[in-house]
Amino acid sequence: MNEGIRYSKKIMDLFLHPKNVGELKDADGVGKVGSAVCGDVMVIYIKVAEQAGKKIIMDTKFKTFGCAAAIASSSMLTEMVKGKTLEEAEKLTWKDIEKALDGLPLVKTHCAVLAIDALKAAIKDYKQKLKGEKE
Amino acid sequence: MRRIYLDNAATTHVAKEVLEAMMPYFSEKFGNASSLHSFGRETRDAVENSREKISKKLNAKEHKIIFTSGGTEANNLALKGVAFANREKGKHIITTKIEHDCVLNACKWLEKNGFEVTYLNVDKEGFIDLNELENAIRNDTIIVSIMHANNEIGTIADLKAVGEICKAKGVYFHSDTCQSFCKVPIDLKSFPVDLLTINAHKIYGPKGVGALVIGEGVKIDPLLHGGGHELGLRSGTENVPGIVGFAKAIDVIKEKDIEHMKRLSDKLIEGFSAIEESWLNGPKGDKRLCNNVNFTFRFIEGESLLLYLDSKGIAASTGSACSTRAVEPSHVLTAIGLSAADAHGSLRFSVGKDNTEDEIKYVIDVVKESVESLRKISPLTKK
Ligand SMILES: Cc1ncc(COP(=O)(O)O)c(C=O)c1O
Ligand code: FES
């Protein structure tokens, strides 16, 4: 609790200049996780399109209330999933985010976990909406 | 890059004159103050002159000054030392919900060792209710520990009123005055305080030195046993340069510095008040410590604002400065009624005597910009 926190340059760069901030008005899936009480809330928006029989994440955006690591993790996640198929995106773990950020302080791993959870929630939301349309 | 330090409640730099006073006591006058030879006598004199000076500052002729390794140790000594020495009287301790962690965690430890602790509530500005205090004092209450100025929100408690209640009820009164010492007058002749904690690194003195001021007749056991230094209450070879620096530091902050800090703090408060969905925590006016500004900026998280400001050279603090970050929201802000979400969105700016009006103007502008940028990223923002 008292050892202080040091972030990688990558995290600081992304935190100060995050990519893909905002909302997608016509999102196909929205995932919201965390709670303001715990000091972190993340919302991920995805836009999905079918190309050659594959479902591809065409666009993503995010909004985050949280620490620098949470903001950097969500920004990194949106960059990582853009252009990926749903199957590929579902395989991502918090460790992939950690690696892409050049490491995360130990007490901050949950911020990357939160980003993955938000993505999963967005994909789930998309699938549910799809099911709803078919029924 | 321009760097602006607004974290003087966490610590201050060592003033030049303080450093100069300390320097001879490292290599030149290095004797052990307990030694009988001339080397020892010269450092003994330095220690005793320092004690005398601090005693005068507090008007504490009847008290003894026990030098410690800082505020944390002095608070631990006061609580544990008095609790254990007075076990036959009782097992009950009273404190507040907004004390520094070193008081709260010492109390938690005492609870694990058979003592009972009442944590008094505070109102939305951080003041205790004197009636609640009076009603909380039991026959088996040993000690009441209530801080003078709060380190997070700057609330100044009425030491005189609390002391009089404790005196009338026959219980010891301890106060942690690390934040107020040399900024708010403390006169032990007219304030009935039995034990007082002070330290040096908030008043332009060195880190790692403080003192517990103990009234006549107070029954207290030491934490550290050894060669019997400091009247047997704190064994260990005295930190002579630290003690000399401490005594020098009590002259650093002048009346005009207090006025200057107050003016700068008021400027910050005025500037931040123009930001929407934001407010000052703690009281306004003369019940507020001259250099503390604690603000909630809703919808953003304190650590991210702190780092954003840091990237522009501005140093502030979230919650209690002594622990960089607990995932828990500040216990002080939740005690004054802030929701956890709002407590997470709060920052403390504590000015120093050397900050300038120009710096304050820059800080207000940068904070406005930064809050706006972070709110754009936040999903909690209403817009
Ligand atoms: C109110 C208060 N009490 C105690 C302490 C601890 O003092 P030290 O750092 O000297 O141990 C601090 C700050 O550090 C403080 O602000
Ligand atoms: S958002 Fe919880 S610590 Fe990063």
XYZ file of C-alpha atoms and ligand atoms in Angstrom, chain A residues 39-40 66-67 70 108 110-111, chain B residues 325, ligand 2:
13
model
C -13.243 4.101 -8.224
C -13.501 2.610 -11.692
C -10.538 5.442 -13.227
C -6.851 5.656 -12.675
C -7.483 1.954 -16.324
C -2.981 -2.290 -11.140
C -7.255 -5.390 -12.086
C -7.475 -2.338 -14.332
C -2.760 5.248 -3.008
S -9.125 1.650 -11.936
Fe -8.948 0.616 -10.046
S -6.904 1.080 -9.596
Fe -7.021 1.364 -11.713
